[in-house]
Coordinates of C-alpha atoms and ligand atoms in Angstrom, one line a residue:
M20 CA 122.2 -53.2 46.5
R21 CA 122.4 -53.2 50.2
I22 CA 120.7 -51.4 53.1
T23 CA 122.2 -51.3 56.5
P24 CA 120.5 -49.9 59.6
L25 CA 123.0 -47.8 61.6
G26 CA 120.7 -46.8 64.4
A27 CA 117.2 -47.5 65.9
A28 CA 117.7 -51.2 65.2
G29 CA 117.2 -53.0 68.5
G30 CA 116.4 -49.6 70.1
V31 CA 114.3 -46.5 69.4
T32 CA 116.9 -43.7 68.9
G33 CA 119.6 -42.8 66.5
S34 CA 117.6 -43.6 63.3
C35 CA 119.9 -44.0 60.3
Y36 CA 120.1 -46.3 57.3
L37 CA 122.9 -46.5 54.8
V38 CA 121.6 -47.3 51.3
E39 CA 124.2 -48.6 48.8
C40 CA 123.2 -49.0 45.1
G41 CA 126.1 -49.6 42.7
P42 CA 128.5 -46.7 43.2
S43 CA 125.8 -44.5 44.9
R44 CA 125.5 -44.1 48.7
V45 CA 122.8 -42.2 50.6
L46 CA 121.6 -42.0 54.2
V47 CA 118.0 -42.1 55.3
D48 CA 117.9 -40.0 58.5
C49 CA 120.9 -39.4 60.8
G50 CA 119.4 -39.1 64.3
M51 CA 120.8 -38.7 67.7
F52 CA 121.1 -41.6 70.2
Q53 CA 119.4 -40.5 73.4
G54 CA 118.8 -41.9 76.8
E55 CA 120.8 -45.2 76.4
P56 CA 124.0 -45.7 78.4
E57 CA 126.1 -45.9 75.2
A58 CA 124.3 -42.9 73.6
D59 CA 127.1 -40.3 74.0
A60 CA 129.8 -42.7 72.7
R61 CA 127.6 -43.6 69.7
N62 CA 126.9 -40.0 68.8
L63 CA 130.6 -39.4 68.7
E64 CA 131.3 -42.3 66.4
C65 CA 130.1 -40.2 63.5
T66 CA 128.1 -42.7 61.5
G67 CA 130.8 -45.3 60.9
I68 CA 130.8 -44.3 57.2
N69 CA 132.7 -41.7 55.2
P70 CA 130.5 -38.6 55.1
A71 CA 132.4 -37.1 52.1
A72 CA 131.6 -40.2 50.0
L73 CA 127.8 -39.8 50.5
D74 CA 125.7 -38.6 47.5
A75 CA 122.8 -37.4 49.5
V76 CA 120.8 -37.6 52.8
V77 CA 117.0 -38.1 53.0
L78 CA 115.3 -36.8 56.2
T79 CA 111.9 -38.3 57.2
H80 CA 111.0 -35.7 59.9
A81 CA 112.4 -33.1 62.2
H82 CA 112.6 -35.0 65.5
L83 CA 116.1 -35.0 67.1
D84 CA 116.3 -38.8 67.1
H85 CA 116.1 -38.6 63.3
C86 CA 118.0 -35.4 62.4
G87 CA 120.3 -34.8 65.5
R88 CA 123.5 -36.1 64.1
L89 CA 123.4 -34.2 60.8
P90 CA 125.7 -31.4 62.0
I91 CA 128.3 -34.1 63.0
L92 CA 128.1 -35.5 59.5
V93 CA 128.6 -32.0 58.0
K94 CA 131.4 -30.7 60.4
C95 CA 133.2 -34.1 60.4
D96 CA 136.6 -32.8 61.4
G97 CA 138.5 -36.1 61.3
V98 CA 138.0 -37.0 65.0
C99 CA 137.0 -40.5 63.9
G100 CA 139.9 -40.7 61.4
I101 CA 137.8 -39.4 58.5
A102 CA 138.5 -35.9 57.3
G103 CA 136.1 -33.9 55.1
G104 CA 132.5 -33.6 56.0
F105 CA 129.3 -34.1 54.0
K106 CA 128.7 -31.4 51.4
Q107 CA 125.8 -32.7 49.3
K108 CA 122.0 -32.1 49.5
I109 CA 119.7 -33.1 52.4
W110 CA 116.2 -33.8 51.1
A111 CA 113.2 -33.2 53.3
T112 CA 109.6 -31.8 52.9
P113 CA 109.4 -28.0 53.2
A114 CA 107.8 -28.2 56.7
T115 CA 110.5 -30.6 57.9
V116 CA 113.2 -28.1 56.7
D117 CA 111.6 -25.3 58.7
L118 CA 111.1 -27.4 61.9
T119 CA 114.6 -29.0 61.7
R120 CA 116.1 -25.5 61.7
I121 CA 114.3 -24.8 65.1
I122 CA 115.3 -28.2 66.5
L123 CA 118.9 -28.3 65.4
L124 CA 119.6 -24.7 66.6
D125 CA 118.1 -25.5 69.9
S126 CA 120.1 -28.7 70.2
A127 CA 123.3 -26.9 69.2
N128 CA 122.6 -24.2 71.9
I129 CA 122.2 -27.0 74.5
Q130 CA 125.4 -28.7 73.3
E131 CA 127.4 -25.4 73.7
A132 CA 125.9 -24.6 77.1
D133 CA 126.6 -28.2 78.4
A134 CA 130.2 -28.0 77.2
E135 CA 130.7 -24.6 78.8
R136 CA 129.3 -25.8 82.1
E137 CA 131.5 -28.9 82.1
N138 CA 134.6 -26.9 81.3
L139 CA 133.9 -24.4 84.1
Q140 CA 133.5 -27.3 86.5
R141 CA 136.8 -28.8 85.3
E142 CA 138.5 -25.5 85.7
R143 CA 137.2 -25.1 89.3
S144 CA 138.3 -28.6 90.3
G145 CA 141.7 -28.2 88.6
E146 CA 141.0 -31.1 86.2
P147 CA 143.1 -30.7 83.0
G148 CA 141.7 -30.6 79.5
Q149 CA 138.6 -29.1 77.9
V150 CA 135.5 -30.8 76.4
Q151 CA 134.2 -29.8 73.0
P152 CA 130.4 -29.5 72.2
L153 CA 129.1 -32.3 70.0
Y154 CA 128.4 -29.5 67.5
T155 CA 128.0 -25.7 67.6
V156 CA 125.3 -23.2 66.4
A157 CA 127.7 -22.5 63.5
D158 CA 127.8 -26.2 62.6
A159 CA 123.9 -26.4 62.7
E160 CA 123.7 -23.3 60.5
R161 CA 126.1 -24.8 57.9
T162 CA 123.9 -28.0 57.9
M163 CA 120.8 -26.0 57.2
E164 CA 122.4 -24.5 54.1
L165 CA 122.5 -28.0 52.5
F166 CA 118.7 -28.6 52.8
A167 CA 116.7 -29.1 49.6
P168 CA 112.9 -29.0 50.0
L169 CA 111.0 -31.7 48.2
E170 CA 107.1 -31.6 48.2
L171 CA 105.2 -34.7 49.2
T172 CA 104.5 -37.1 46.2
T173 CA 107.0 -35.4 43.9
K174 CA 109.6 -37.8 42.4
Q175 CA 113.2 -36.8 42.6
E176 CA 116.5 -38.4 41.5
I177 CA 118.9 -37.8 44.4
A178 CA 121.9 -39.9 43.2
P179 CA 122.7 -41.9 40.1
G180 CA 120.2 -44.8 40.2
I181 CA 118.3 -43.6 43.3
T182 CA 114.9 -41.9 43.1
I183 CA 112.7 -41.0 46.1
Q184 CA 109.2 -39.9 46.8
F185 CA 107.8 -38.6 50.1
H186 CA 104.4 -39.8 51.5
E187 CA 102.5 -38.2 54.4
S188 CA 103.1 -40.3 57.6
G189 CA 100.8 -38.3 60.0
H190 CA 103.3 -38.2 62.8
I191 CA 104.3 -34.5 63.1
L192 CA 104.1 -31.5 60.8
G193 CA 106.0 -32.3 57.6
S194 CA 106.7 -36.0 58.6
A195 CA 107.0 -38.4 55.7
S196 CA 107.6 -42.0 54.8
V197 CA 109.9 -42.5 51.8
S198 CA 109.6 -44.8 48.8
M199 CA 112.9 -45.3 47.1
T200 CA 113.5 -46.8 43.7
L201 CA 117.0 -48.3 43.2
R202 CA 118.3 -49.1 39.7
H203 CA 121.7 -50.9 39.0
A204 CA 122.9 -53.2 36.3
G205 CA 119.5 -53.6 34.8
V206 CA 117.8 -54.5 38.1
E207 CA 115.2 -52.3 39.8
K208 CA 114.1 -52.6 43.4
V209 CA 111.7 -50.5 45.5
V210 CA 112.4 -50.0 49.2
V211 CA 110.0 -48.2 51.6
F212 CA 111.0 -46.5 54.8
S213 CA 108.1 -45.8 57.1
G214 CA 109.8 -43.1 59.2
D215 CA 107.7 -42.5 62.3
V216 CA 104.0 -43.3 61.6
G217 CA 101.3 -41.3 63.4
P218 CA 98.0 -42.8 64.7
L219 CA 94.9 -42.6 62.6
N220 CA 92.1 -40.1 63.4
T221 CA 94.0 -37.7 65.5
P222 CA 93.0 -34.0 65.1
L223 CA 95.0 -31.3 63.4
L224 CA 97.3 -33.4 61.1
R225 CA 96.2 -35.5 58.1
D226 CA 96.3 -39.3 58.5
F227 CA 99.2 -41.3 56.9
Q228 CA 98.9 -42.1 53.2
H229 CA 98.4 -45.8 52.2
I230 CA 101.5 -46.1 50.1
G231 CA 100.5 -49.3 48.4
E232 CA 97.8 -47.2 46.6
V233 CA 100.4 -45.1 44.9
I234 CA 103.2 -47.5 44.2
E235 CA 102.9 -50.8 42.3
S236 CA 104.8 -52.9 44.9
A237 CA 107.7 -52.9 47.2
D238 CA 110.6 -55.4 47.5
L239 CA 111.5 -54.4 51.1
V240 CA 109.6 -52.3 53.7
F241 CA 111.3 -51.0 56.9
C242 CA 108.5 -50.3 59.4
E243 CA 108.8 -48.7 62.8
S244 CA 107.5 -50.7 65.8
T245 CA 107.7 -48.3 68.8
Y246 CA 104.2 -49.5 70.0
G247 CA 104.1 -52.7 68.0
D248 CA 102.8 -54.6 71.0
R249 CA 99.8 -52.5 72.1
D250 CA 97.1 -50.0 71.2
H251 CA 96.8 -46.6 73.0
R252 CA 93.9 -45.7 75.1
G253 CA 91.2 -44.2 73.0
L254 CA 91.7 -40.5 72.2
D255 CA 88.0 -39.7 73.1
Q256 CA 88.4 -41.1 76.6
T257 CA 91.7 -39.2 77.0
V258 CA 90.1 -35.9 75.9
E259 CA 87.1 -36.5 78.3
E260 CA 89.5 -37.1 81.2
F261 CA 91.4 -34.0 80.2
R262 CA 88.1 -32.0 80.1
G263 CA 87.2 -33.2 83.6
I264 CA 90.5 -31.9 85.0
L265 CA 90.2 -28.5 83.2
E266 CA 86.6 -28.1 84.4
K267 CA 87.3 -28.9 88.0
T268 CA 90.3 -26.6 88.2
A269 CA 88.5 -23.8 86.4
W270 CA 85.6 -23.9 89.0
E271 CA 88.1 -24.0 91.9
K272 CA 90.0 -21.1 90.2
K273 CA 93.3 -23.0 90.3
K274 CA 96.1 -23.3 87.8
V275 CA 96.7 -26.2 85.4
L276 CA 100.4 -26.9 84.4
I277 CA 101.1 -29.0 81.3
P278 CA 104.7 -29.9 80.7
S279 CA 104.9 -30.6 76.9
F280 CA 107.3 -31.2 74.1
A281 CA 107.6 -28.0 72.1
V282 CA 107.0 -29.5 68.7
G283 CA 103.7 -31.4 68.0
R284 CA 102.4 -32.1 71.5
A285 CA 102.0 -28.5 72.6
Q286 CA 100.0 -27.7 69.4
Q287 CA 97.8 -30.8 69.8
I288 CA 97.0 -29.8 73.4
M289 CA 96.2 -26.3 72.4
Y290 CA 93.9 -27.7 69.7
H291 CA 92.0 -29.9 72.2
I292 CA 91.6 -27.0 74.6
A293 CA 90.2 -24.8 71.8
E294 CA 87.7 -27.5 70.9
L295 CA 86.6 -27.9 74.5
H296 CA 86.3 -24.1 75.0
N297 CA 84.6 -23.4 71.7
S298 CA 82.1 -26.2 72.1
G299 CA 81.2 -25.0 75.6
R300 CA 82.3 -28.3 77.2
C301 CA 84.6 -26.5 79.6
P302 CA 84.7 -23.0 81.0
R303 CA 87.0 -20.5 79.2
V304 CA 90.1 -19.6 81.2
P305 CA 93.3 -17.9 80.0
V306 CA 95.8 -20.2 78.3
Y307 CA 99.6 -19.5 78.1
L308 CA 102.1 -21.0 75.8
D309 CA 105.3 -20.4 77.6
S310 CA 108.1 -21.8 75.4
P311 CA 110.1 -19.8 72.8
M312 CA 110.7 -23.0 70.9
A313 CA 107.0 -24.0 70.9
S314 CA 106.0 -20.5 69.8
K315 CA 108.3 -20.7 66.8
A316 CA 107.0 -24.2 66.0
T317 CA 103.4 -23.0 66.4
E318 CA 104.0 -20.3 63.8
L319 CA 104.9 -23.0 61.2
Y320 CA 101.4 -24.5 61.4
R321 CA 100.2 -21.3 59.7
T322 CA 103.0 -21.3 57.1
H323 CA 102.3 -25.0 56.3
S324 CA 98.5 -25.0 56.9
Y325 CA 98.0 -27.1 53.7
L326 CA 99.2 -30.0 55.8
L327 CA 96.3 -29.8 58.3
D328 CA 93.4 -32.3 58.1
K329 CA 90.1 -31.5 56.6
Y330 CA 88.4 -30.9 59.9
A331 CA 91.0 -28.4 61.0
K332 CA 90.7 -26.8 57.6
A333 CA 87.0 -26.6 58.0
T334 CA 87.3 -24.5 61.1
G335 CA 89.0 -21.9 58.9
F336 CA 91.7 -21.3 61.5
G337 CA 94.4 -21.8 58.9
G338 CA 97.0 -22.8 61.5
D339 CA 96.5 -19.6 63.5
F340 CA 96.1 -20.8 67.1
T341 CA 95.4 -17.3 68.5
K342 CA 92.4 -17.1 66.2
L343 CA 91.1 -20.6 67.2
L344 CA 91.8 -20.0 70.9
P345 CA 91.1 -16.3 71.7
E346 CA 92.2 -17.0 75.4
L347 CA 95.7 -17.9 74.2
T348 CA 98.7 -15.7 75.1
I349 CA 102.0 -16.6 73.6
L350 CA 104.8 -15.6 76.1
N351 CA 108.2 -14.9 74.7
T352 CA 110.3 -13.1 77.3
V353 CA 111.5 -14.4 80.6
A354 CA 109.9 -11.4 82.3
E355 CA 106.5 -12.4 81.0
S356 CA 107.0 -15.9 82.3
R357 CA 108.0 -14.6 85.7
V358 CA 104.7 -12.6 86.0
L359 CA 102.9 -16.0 85.9
N360 CA 105.1 -17.4 88.6
D361 CA 103.9 -14.8 91.0
S362 CA 100.2 -14.9 90.2
W363 CA 97.6 -17.1 91.9
D364 CA 95.0 -16.5 89.1
P365 CA 93.5 -19.5 87.3
G366 CA 94.9 -20.4 83.9
I367 CA 96.4 -23.2 81.8
I368 CA 100.2 -23.0 81.3
I369 CA 101.8 -25.1 78.6
A370 CA 105.6 -25.1 78.8
S371 CA 108.5 -27.3 77.9
S372 CA 110.6 -29.3 78.5
G373 CA 108.3 -32.3 78.1
M374 CA 110.0 -34.4 80.8
C375 CA 110.3 -31.4 83.2
E376 CA 114.2 -31.5 83.1
G377 CA 114.8 -28.0 81.9
G378 CA 113.0 -25.0 80.4
R379 CA 110.4 -22.7 81.9
I380 CA 108.2 -25.5 83.2
V381 CA 110.7 -26.1 86.0
H382 CA 110.0 -22.6 87.4
H383 CA 106.3 -23.1 87.1
L384 CA 106.5 -26.4 89.0
K385 CA 108.7 -24.8 91.7
H386 CA 106.0 -22.2 92.2
N387 CA 103.0 -24.4 92.1
L388 CA 103.7 -28.1 93.0
W389 CA 103.2 -27.3 96.7
K390 CA 99.8 -25.6 96.2
K391 CA 96.7 -27.7 96.8
G392 CA 94.2 -27.9 94.0
V393 CA 96.7 -27.1 91.2
A394 CA 96.6 -29.7 88.5
I395 CA 99.8 -31.0 86.8
V396 CA 98.8 -32.9 83.6
L397 CA 101.5 -35.1 82.2
V398 CA 100.8 -35.8 78.5
G399 CA 104.0 -37.4 77.2
Y400 CA 106.6 -40.0 77.8
M401 CA 108.8 -39.5 80.9
G402 CA 112.2 -41.0 80.8
S403 CA 113.5 -42.8 83.9
G404 CA 115.3 -40.5 86.4
T405 CA 113.5 -37.3 85.1
L406 CA 111.5 -35.0 87.4
G407 CA 108.5 -35.9 85.3
R408 CA 108.9 -39.6 86.0
K409 CA 109.2 -38.8 89.7
L410 CA 105.9 -37.1 89.6
V411 CA 104.3 -39.9 87.6
D412 CA 105.6 -42.4 90.2
G413 CA 103.9 -40.4 93.0
A414 CA 106.8 -38.7 94.8
R415 CA 105.6 -36.7 97.8
E416 CA 108.5 -34.3 97.6
V417 CA 111.0 -33.4 94.9
F418 CA 114.1 -31.2 94.7
I419 CA 114.0 -28.4 92.2
Q420 CA 117.2 -26.2 91.9
R421 CA 118.3 -27.6 95.2
T422 CA 115.1 -26.5 96.9
R423 CA 112.9 -29.2 98.6
I424 CA 109.3 -28.8 97.3
A425 CA 106.3 -30.7 98.7
V426 CA 104.0 -32.2 96.1
R427 CA 100.5 -31.2 97.1
A428 CA 99.2 -30.5 93.6
N429 CA 97.1 -33.2 91.8
I430 CA 99.2 -35.2 89.4
H431 CA 97.4 -36.6 86.3
T432 CA 99.0 -38.8 83.7
L433 CA 97.2 -38.9 80.4
G434 CA 98.7 -41.6 78.1
G435 CA 96.4 -41.3 75.1
F436 CA 98.1 -38.4 73.2
S437 CA 100.8 -40.4 71.5
A438 CA 102.2 -39.2 68.1
H439 CA 103.0 -42.9 67.3
A440 CA 100.7 -45.4 65.8
G441 CA 99.7 -48.3 68.0
Q442 CA 99.7 -51.9 66.8
T443 CA 96.4 -51.8 64.9
D444 CA 97.3 -48.6 63.0
L445 CA 100.8 -50.0 62.2
L446 CA 99.1 -53.0 60.7
H447 CA 96.9 -50.6 58.7
W448 CA 99.9 -48.8 57.5
L449 CA 101.5 -52.1 56.3
N450 CA 98.3 -53.4 54.8
S451 CA 98.4 -51.7 51.4
L452 CA 101.9 -53.0 50.8
A453 CA 101.7 -56.5 52.4
T454 CA 98.5 -57.4 50.4
K455 CA 100.1 -57.0 47.0
R456 CA 100.3 -60.1 44.9
R457 CA 104.1 -59.8 45.1
Q458 CA 104.6 -59.5 48.8
P459 CA 107.5 -57.5 50.2
R460 CA 110.1 -58.5 52.7
I461 CA 109.4 -56.6 55.9
A462 CA 112.1 -55.4 58.4
L463 CA 111.0 -54.0 61.8
T464 CA 113.1 -51.2 63.3
H465 CA 112.7 -48.3 65.7
G466 CA 111.3 -50.5 68.5
E467 CA 112.5 -52.3 71.6
D468 CA 112.6 -56.1 71.3
M469 CA 109.2 -56.8 72.9
P470 CA 107.1 -54.6 70.7
R471 CA 108.8 -55.6 67.5
K472 CA 108.5 -59.3 68.2
A473 CA 104.8 -58.8 69.0
L474 CA 104.3 -57.0 65.7
A475 CA 106.3 -59.6 63.8
G476 CA 103.9 -62.2 65.3
K477 CA 100.9 -60.3 64.0
I478 CA 102.5 -59.9 60.5
A479 CA 103.2 -63.7 60.3
D480 CA 99.5 -64.4 61.4
R481 CA 98.0 -62.0 59.0
W482 CA 100.1 -62.2 55.8
R483 CA 102.4 -65.2 56.3
I484 CA 105.5 -62.9 56.1
N485 CA 108.4 -63.6 58.4
A486 CA 109.5 -60.1 59.4
E487 CA 113.2 -59.5 59.9
L488 CA 114.4 -57.9 63.1
P489 CA 117.8 -56.4 62.1
M490 CA 120.3 -55.1 64.7
R491 CA 122.5 -52.1 64.2
G492 CA 125.0 -52.9 61.4
N493 CA 123.1 -55.9 60.0
A494 CA 123.0 -55.3 56.3
I495 CA 120.1 -56.5 54.2
E496 CA 121.1 -57.4 50.6
L497 CA 118.6 -57.0 47.7
Ligands
ZN533 ZN1 109.5 -38.9 65.5

């Protein structure tokens, strides 16, 4: 029995593990590499394994860095010397199946548009040859046909000798950790994959499940370590700062722009605004969700309202944001979005992309960054080189669609809305497994070197376990 991390080992993107148990082979996640200099090349490498020889894939959640290479696995057309793609089942929770459809189709559309733009440029400059998209909408659709929904806590054999069970991980709608039982030649081992773990006590979604309370023990635990070296600023303080910004701009009758990821963050922000409005802690103003992808994702909170936490359930909103937040308008067409561009009326606009690199937020920024009193609230991570990062870094002017725009709006960065557990909550997640009489081996993945070393230090102090820090391709034998 052998498990090999094929991504997000020594980095945070491209999550993928190959599990080998006797003759059976399965993958856990098959995510896209993003942002790193070698990302494009690594995405093209397929997975370094033979997709046709895999018995199954298990997907922990719908984020692109966990599911984004699935269509490459499925279409595998022999570019890497391996012909014949993956044709077996992809196991995921029902909400993950629905969210992954939105995310993969969006990703495929972007891949196609990027390739088309690149080819047009080549043609104009007389450069020979054409580039192919990483995958197409048709590839993404074929991938979706392979999905098999599996409810949380239901046990399922997915390949000879390999049984899995999903456990709530509290990260995004449908997200799960996986416990996997491997049986071969009379030996049985249990491996746990954390997937991405959410922070405790955030609104809307349930907290992660303490897996040690449902399984007897584990032999090996893979734990994410994105924020293994620190805790986030308290959510209460962050919401209070957010309230102050909303109140001030409402009194001054100015706009608030919130660039946001379409899945997860946008819904969390709407939930906080609803709480502030409904408790009378801040004046009611119109709220606009201006992202087709976010509006599709928002609809899934109603379909899968059983995943909401007990407080969200107690409000009786059942995942219906328009009921919870009567001031909310969900904009779908470009024409509706343009009307907002031309208006000086107060209101809160939530639009993607999260890092301000594309999508409708770019137009809203172009029309508002130069206006005094407007508030831009940055609620997510901004990669280096992005327009969002320039705003965080205090740029006095920026270029948007080749137009120079002065930055006169107030820029606020709120760092407390993370969907990832900080150090204390990661240790909580590990606690129920690490305190068993038979302690597991622990391997830390999905983190840069600093955070995972810091978390390894805490694990050694607390449970006297020397956590392993595998790099991509380093197999762990059981
Ligand atoms: Zn994630």
